[in-house]
mmCIF file of C-alpha atoms in Angstrom:
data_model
loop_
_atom_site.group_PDB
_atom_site.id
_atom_site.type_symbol
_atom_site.label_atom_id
_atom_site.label_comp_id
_atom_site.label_asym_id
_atom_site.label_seq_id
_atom_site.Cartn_x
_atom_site.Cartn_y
_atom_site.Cartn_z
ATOM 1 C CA UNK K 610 61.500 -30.226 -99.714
ATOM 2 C CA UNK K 611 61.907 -27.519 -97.635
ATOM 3 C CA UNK K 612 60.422 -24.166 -98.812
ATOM 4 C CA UNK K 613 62.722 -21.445 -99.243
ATOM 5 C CA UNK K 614 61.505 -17.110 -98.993
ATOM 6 C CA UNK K 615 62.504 -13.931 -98.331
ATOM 7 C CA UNK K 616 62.394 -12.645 -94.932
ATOM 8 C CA UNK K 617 60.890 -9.285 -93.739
ATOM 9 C CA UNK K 618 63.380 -7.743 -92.268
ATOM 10 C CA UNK K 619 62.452 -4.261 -90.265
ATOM 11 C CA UNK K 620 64.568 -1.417 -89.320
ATOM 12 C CA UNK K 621 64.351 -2.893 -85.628
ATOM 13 C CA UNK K 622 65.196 -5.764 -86.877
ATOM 14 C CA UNK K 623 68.492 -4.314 -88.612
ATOM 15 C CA UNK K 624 69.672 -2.343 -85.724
ATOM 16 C CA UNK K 625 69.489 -5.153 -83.109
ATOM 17 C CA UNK K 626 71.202 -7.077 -85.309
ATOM 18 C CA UNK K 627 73.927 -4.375 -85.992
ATOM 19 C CA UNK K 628 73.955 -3.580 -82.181
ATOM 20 C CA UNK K 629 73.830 -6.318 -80.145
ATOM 21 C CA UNK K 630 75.021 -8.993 -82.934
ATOM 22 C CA UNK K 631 77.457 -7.570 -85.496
ATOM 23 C CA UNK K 632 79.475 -5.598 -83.510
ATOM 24 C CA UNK K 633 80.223 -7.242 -80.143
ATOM 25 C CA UNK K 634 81.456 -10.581 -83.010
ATOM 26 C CA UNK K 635 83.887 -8.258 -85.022
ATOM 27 C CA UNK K 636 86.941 -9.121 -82.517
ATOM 28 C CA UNK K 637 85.969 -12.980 -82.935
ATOM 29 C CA UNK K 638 85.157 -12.886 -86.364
ATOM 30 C CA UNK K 639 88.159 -10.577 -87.587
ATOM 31 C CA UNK K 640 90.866 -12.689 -86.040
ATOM 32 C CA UNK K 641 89.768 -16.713 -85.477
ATOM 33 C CA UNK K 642 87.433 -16.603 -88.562
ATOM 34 C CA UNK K 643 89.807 -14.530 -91.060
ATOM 35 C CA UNK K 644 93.574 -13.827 -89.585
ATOM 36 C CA UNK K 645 93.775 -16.806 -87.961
ATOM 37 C CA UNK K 646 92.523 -18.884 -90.938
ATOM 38 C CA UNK K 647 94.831 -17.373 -93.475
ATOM 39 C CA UNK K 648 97.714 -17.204 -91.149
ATOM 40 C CA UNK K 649 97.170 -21.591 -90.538
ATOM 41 C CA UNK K 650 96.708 -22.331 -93.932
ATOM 42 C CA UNK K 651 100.457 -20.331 -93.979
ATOM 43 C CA UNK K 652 101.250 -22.938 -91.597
ATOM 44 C CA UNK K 653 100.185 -25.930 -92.888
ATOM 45 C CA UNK K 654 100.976 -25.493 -96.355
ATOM 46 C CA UNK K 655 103.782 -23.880 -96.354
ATOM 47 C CA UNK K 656 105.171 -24.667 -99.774
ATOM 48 C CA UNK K 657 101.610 -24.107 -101.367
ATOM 49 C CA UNK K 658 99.968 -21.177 -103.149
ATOM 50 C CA UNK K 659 96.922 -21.478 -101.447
ATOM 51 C CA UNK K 660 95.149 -17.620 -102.749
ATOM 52 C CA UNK K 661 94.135 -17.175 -99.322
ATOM 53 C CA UNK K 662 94.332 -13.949 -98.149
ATOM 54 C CA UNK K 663 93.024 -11.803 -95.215
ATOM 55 C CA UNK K 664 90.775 -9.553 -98.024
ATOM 56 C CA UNK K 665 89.928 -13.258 -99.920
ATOM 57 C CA UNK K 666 88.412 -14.516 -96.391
ATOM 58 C CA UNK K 667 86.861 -11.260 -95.444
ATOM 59 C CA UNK K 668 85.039 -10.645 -98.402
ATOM 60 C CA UNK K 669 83.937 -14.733 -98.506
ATOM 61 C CA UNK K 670 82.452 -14.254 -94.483
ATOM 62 C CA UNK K 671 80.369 -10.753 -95.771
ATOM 63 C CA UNK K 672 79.049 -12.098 -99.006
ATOM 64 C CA UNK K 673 77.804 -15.063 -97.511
ATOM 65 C CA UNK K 674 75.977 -13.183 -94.497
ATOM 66 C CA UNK K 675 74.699 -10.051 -96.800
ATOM 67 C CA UNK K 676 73.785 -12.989 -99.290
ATOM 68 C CA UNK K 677 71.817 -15.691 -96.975
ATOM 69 C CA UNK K 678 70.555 -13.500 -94.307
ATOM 70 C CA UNK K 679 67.614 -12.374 -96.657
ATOM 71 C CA UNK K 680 66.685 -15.790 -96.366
ATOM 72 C CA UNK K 681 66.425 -16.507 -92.629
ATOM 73 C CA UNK K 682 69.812 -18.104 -92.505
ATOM 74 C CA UNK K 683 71.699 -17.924 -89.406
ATOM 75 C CA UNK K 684 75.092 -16.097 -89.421
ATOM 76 C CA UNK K 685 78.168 -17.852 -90.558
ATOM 77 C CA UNK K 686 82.177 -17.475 -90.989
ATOM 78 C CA UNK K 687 84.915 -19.550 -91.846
ATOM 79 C CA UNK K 688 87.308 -20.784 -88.325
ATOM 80 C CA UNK K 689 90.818 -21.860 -87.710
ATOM 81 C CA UNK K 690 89.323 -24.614 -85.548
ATOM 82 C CA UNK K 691 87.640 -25.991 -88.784
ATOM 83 C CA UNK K 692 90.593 -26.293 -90.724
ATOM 84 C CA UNK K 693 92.617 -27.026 -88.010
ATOM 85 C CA UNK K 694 90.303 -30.289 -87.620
ATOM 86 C CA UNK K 695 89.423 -31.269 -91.050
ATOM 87 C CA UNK K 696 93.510 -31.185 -91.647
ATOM 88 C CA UNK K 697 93.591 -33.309 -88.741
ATOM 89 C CA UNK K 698 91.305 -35.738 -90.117
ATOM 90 C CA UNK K 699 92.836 -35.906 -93.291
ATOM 91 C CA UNK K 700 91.681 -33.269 -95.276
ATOM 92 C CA UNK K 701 94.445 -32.029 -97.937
ATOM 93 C CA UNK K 702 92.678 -30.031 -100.691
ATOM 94 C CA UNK K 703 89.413 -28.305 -101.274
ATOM 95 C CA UNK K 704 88.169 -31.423 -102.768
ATOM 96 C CA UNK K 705 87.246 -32.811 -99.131
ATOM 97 C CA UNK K 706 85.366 -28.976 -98.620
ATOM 98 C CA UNK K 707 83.021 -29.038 -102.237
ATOM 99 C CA UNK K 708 82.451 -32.704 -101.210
ATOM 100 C CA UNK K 709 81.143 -32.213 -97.254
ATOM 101 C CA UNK K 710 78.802 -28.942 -98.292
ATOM 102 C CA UNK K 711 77.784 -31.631 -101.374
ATOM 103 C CA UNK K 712 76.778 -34.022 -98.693
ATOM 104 C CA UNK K 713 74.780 -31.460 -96.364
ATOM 105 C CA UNK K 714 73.145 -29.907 -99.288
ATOM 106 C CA UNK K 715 71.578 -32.772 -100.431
ATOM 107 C CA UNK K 716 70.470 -34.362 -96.579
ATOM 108 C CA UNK K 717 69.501 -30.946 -95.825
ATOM 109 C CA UNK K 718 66.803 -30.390 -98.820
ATOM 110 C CA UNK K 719 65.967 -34.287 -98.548
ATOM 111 C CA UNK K 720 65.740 -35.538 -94.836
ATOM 112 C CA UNK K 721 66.286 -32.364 -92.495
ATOM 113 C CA UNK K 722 63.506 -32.945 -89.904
ATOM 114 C CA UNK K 723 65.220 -36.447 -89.257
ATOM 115 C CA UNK K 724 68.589 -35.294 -89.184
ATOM 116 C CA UNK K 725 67.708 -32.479 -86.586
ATOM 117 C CA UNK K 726 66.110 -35.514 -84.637
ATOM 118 C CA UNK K 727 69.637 -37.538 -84.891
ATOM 119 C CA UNK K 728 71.764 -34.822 -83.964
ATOM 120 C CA UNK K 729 69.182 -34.667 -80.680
ATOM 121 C CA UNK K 730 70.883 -38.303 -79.854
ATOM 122 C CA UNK K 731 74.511 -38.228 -80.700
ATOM 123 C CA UNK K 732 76.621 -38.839 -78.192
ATOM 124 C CA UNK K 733 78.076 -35.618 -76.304
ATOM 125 C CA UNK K 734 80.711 -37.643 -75.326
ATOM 126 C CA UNK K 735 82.152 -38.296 -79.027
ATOM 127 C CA UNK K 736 81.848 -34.455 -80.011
ATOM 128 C CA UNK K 737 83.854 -33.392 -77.301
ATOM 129 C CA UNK K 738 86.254 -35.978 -78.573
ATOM 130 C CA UNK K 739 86.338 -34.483 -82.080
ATOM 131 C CA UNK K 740 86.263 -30.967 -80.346
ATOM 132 C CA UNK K 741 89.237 -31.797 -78.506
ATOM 133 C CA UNK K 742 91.140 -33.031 -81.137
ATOM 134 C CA UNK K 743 90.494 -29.803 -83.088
ATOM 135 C CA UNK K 744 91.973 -28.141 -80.216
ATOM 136 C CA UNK K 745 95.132 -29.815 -79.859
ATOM 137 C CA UNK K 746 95.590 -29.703 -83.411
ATOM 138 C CA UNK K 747 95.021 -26.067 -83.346
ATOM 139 C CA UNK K 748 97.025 -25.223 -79.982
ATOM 140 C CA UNK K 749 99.897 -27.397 -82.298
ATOM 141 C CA UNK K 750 100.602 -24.041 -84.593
ATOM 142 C CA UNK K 751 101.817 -22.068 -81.986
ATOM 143 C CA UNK K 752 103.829 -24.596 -81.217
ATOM 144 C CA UNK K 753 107.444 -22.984 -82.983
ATOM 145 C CA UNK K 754 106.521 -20.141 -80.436
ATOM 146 C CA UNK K 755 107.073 -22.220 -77.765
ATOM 147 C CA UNK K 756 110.530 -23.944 -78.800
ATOM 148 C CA UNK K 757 111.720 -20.412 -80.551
ATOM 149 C CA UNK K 758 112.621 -18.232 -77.185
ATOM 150 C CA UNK K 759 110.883 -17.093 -73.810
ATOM 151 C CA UNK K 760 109.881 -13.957 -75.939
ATOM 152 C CA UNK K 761 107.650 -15.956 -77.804
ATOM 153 C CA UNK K 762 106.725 -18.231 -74.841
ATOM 154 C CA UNK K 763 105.869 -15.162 -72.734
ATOM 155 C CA UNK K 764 103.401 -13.511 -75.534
ATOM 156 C CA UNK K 765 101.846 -16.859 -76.337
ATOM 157 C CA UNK K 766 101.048 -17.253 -72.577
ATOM 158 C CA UNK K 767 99.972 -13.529 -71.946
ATOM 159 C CA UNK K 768 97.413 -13.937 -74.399
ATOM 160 C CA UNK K 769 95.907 -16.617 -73.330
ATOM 161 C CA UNK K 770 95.554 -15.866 -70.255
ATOM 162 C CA UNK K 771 93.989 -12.434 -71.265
ATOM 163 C CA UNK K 772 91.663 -13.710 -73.545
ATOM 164 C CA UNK K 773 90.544 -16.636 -71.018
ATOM 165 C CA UNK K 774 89.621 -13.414 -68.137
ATOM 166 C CA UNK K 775 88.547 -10.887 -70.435
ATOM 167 C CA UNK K 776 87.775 -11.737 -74.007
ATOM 168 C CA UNK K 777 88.897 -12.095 -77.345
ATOM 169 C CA UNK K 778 89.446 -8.470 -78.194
ATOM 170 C CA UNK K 779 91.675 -7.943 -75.126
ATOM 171 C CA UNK K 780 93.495 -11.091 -75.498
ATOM 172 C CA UNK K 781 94.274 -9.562 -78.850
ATOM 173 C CA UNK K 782 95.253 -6.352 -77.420
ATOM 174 C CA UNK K 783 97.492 -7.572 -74.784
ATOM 175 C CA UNK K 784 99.507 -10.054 -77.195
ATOM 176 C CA UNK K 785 99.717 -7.268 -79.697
ATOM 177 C CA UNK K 786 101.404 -5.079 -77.537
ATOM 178 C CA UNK K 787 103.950 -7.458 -75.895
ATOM 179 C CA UNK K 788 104.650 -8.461 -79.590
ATOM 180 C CA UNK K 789 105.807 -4.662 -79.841
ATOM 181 C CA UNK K 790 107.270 -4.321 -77.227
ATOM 182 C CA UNK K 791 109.526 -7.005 -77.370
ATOM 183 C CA UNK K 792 110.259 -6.324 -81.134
ATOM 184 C CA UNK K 793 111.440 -2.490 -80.051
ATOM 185 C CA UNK K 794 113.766 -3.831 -77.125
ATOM 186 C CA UNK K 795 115.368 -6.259 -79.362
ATOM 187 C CA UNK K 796 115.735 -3.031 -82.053
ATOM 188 C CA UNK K 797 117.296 -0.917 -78.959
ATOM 189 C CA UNK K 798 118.506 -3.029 -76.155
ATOM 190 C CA UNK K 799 121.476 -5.214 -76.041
ATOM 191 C CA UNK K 800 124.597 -5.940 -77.863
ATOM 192 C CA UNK K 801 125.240 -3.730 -81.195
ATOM 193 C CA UNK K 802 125.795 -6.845 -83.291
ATOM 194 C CA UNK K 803 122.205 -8.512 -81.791
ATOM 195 C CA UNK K 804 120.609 -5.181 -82.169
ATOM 196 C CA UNK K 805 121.817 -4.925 -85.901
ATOM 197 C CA UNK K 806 120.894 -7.987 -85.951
ATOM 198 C CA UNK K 807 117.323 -7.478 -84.714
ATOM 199 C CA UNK K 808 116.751 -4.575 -86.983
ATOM 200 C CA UNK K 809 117.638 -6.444 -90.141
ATOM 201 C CA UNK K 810 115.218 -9.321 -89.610
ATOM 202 C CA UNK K 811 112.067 -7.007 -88.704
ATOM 203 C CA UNK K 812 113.089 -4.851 -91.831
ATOM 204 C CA UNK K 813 112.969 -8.205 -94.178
ATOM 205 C CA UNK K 814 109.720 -9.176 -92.470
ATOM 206 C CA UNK K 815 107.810 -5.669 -93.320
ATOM 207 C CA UNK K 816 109.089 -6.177 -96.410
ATOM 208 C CA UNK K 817 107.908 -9.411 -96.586
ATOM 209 C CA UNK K 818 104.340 -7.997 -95.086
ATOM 210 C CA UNK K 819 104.095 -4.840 -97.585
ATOM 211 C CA UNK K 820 104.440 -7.724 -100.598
ATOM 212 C CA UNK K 821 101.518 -10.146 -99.428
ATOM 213 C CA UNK K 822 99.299 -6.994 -98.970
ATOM 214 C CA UNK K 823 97.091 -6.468 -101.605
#
């Protein structure tokens, strides 16, 4: 069995960590491990109280890295591209979750060493089938973006295309902002009866907003 300890962990230690680790990940960890996840599992279960909530995921990604770190384990965080693939696959309820960290749990306190020499010889070729799959399926969710106006078209693509140059955070940024944008010219521009129109749905979403928060 692999032995488990506590590892020494230095000031230096802490602040490279903090520096060059914690905070260049918050953009990537705050949206695609915790927004995006709660805002898919909105998605894909629509008619299903799933309890998953931006604070629920948040406060799941911290315990687990303030609770394993101690023990030299490497940092973690839930992803939309995970449960964008295991629904893929077939996954439905947490069942298929408790049952996969069953499985890896037991192969990784009884026969790591020769896993870690398998993994060596899989095939690239079938993980970046799986990966791609776990793409497309992802890529699916915006897909009522796409079909629902240019507006949405337009902000799905500006995005992208941001967050492909720059990064994550920018990407962010940049869709954020066209988002408001477009919501105040529908709330100003155009005919009175669209612009009434316009007003009343964004005033039912807030609402909608201020009752999911916490």
């Amino acid at each position: 069995l692999p032995s488990v300890g506590v590892v020494p962990v230095t000031w230096g230690d802490f602040e490279v960590g903090l520096v060059q680790g914690s905070v260049p990940q918050i953009p990537t960890t705050l949206l695609n491990s915790v927004i995006a996840v709660v805002r898919l599992a909105e998605d894909l279960y629509p008619g299903r109280s799933t309890g998953v909530t931006v604070r629920s995921v948040a406060t799941s990604v911290g315990m687990m890295n303030v609770v394993f770190c101690w023990f030299g384990g490497l940092p973690m965080c839930h992803g939309a591209g995970g449960l964008a693939g295991q629904h893929r696959f077939g996954a439905r309820t947490n069942l298929s979750i408790i049952a996969l960290g069953a499985i890896k749990m037991v192969l990784g306190m009884s026969m790591a060493s020769l896993i870690l020499q398998m993994f060596r010889f899989f095939p690239q070729g079938v993980l970046a089938a799986l990966l791609a799959v776990s793409a497309f399926e992802l890529a699916s969710a915006a897909r009522p973006a796409f079909t629902g106006g240019a507006d949405g078209a337009r902000m799905c693509l500006l995005t992208c295309c941001f967050t492909l140059f720059f990064n994550t955070a920018v990407g962010f940024c940049a869709g954020l902002g066209c988002a408001f944008l477009v919501m105040a010219s529908q709330t100003v521009l155009g005919e009175e009866d669209d612009v009434n129109e316009a007003r009343e749905r964004y005033r039912a979403k807030l609402k909608e907003v201020r009752a999911k928060a916490p």
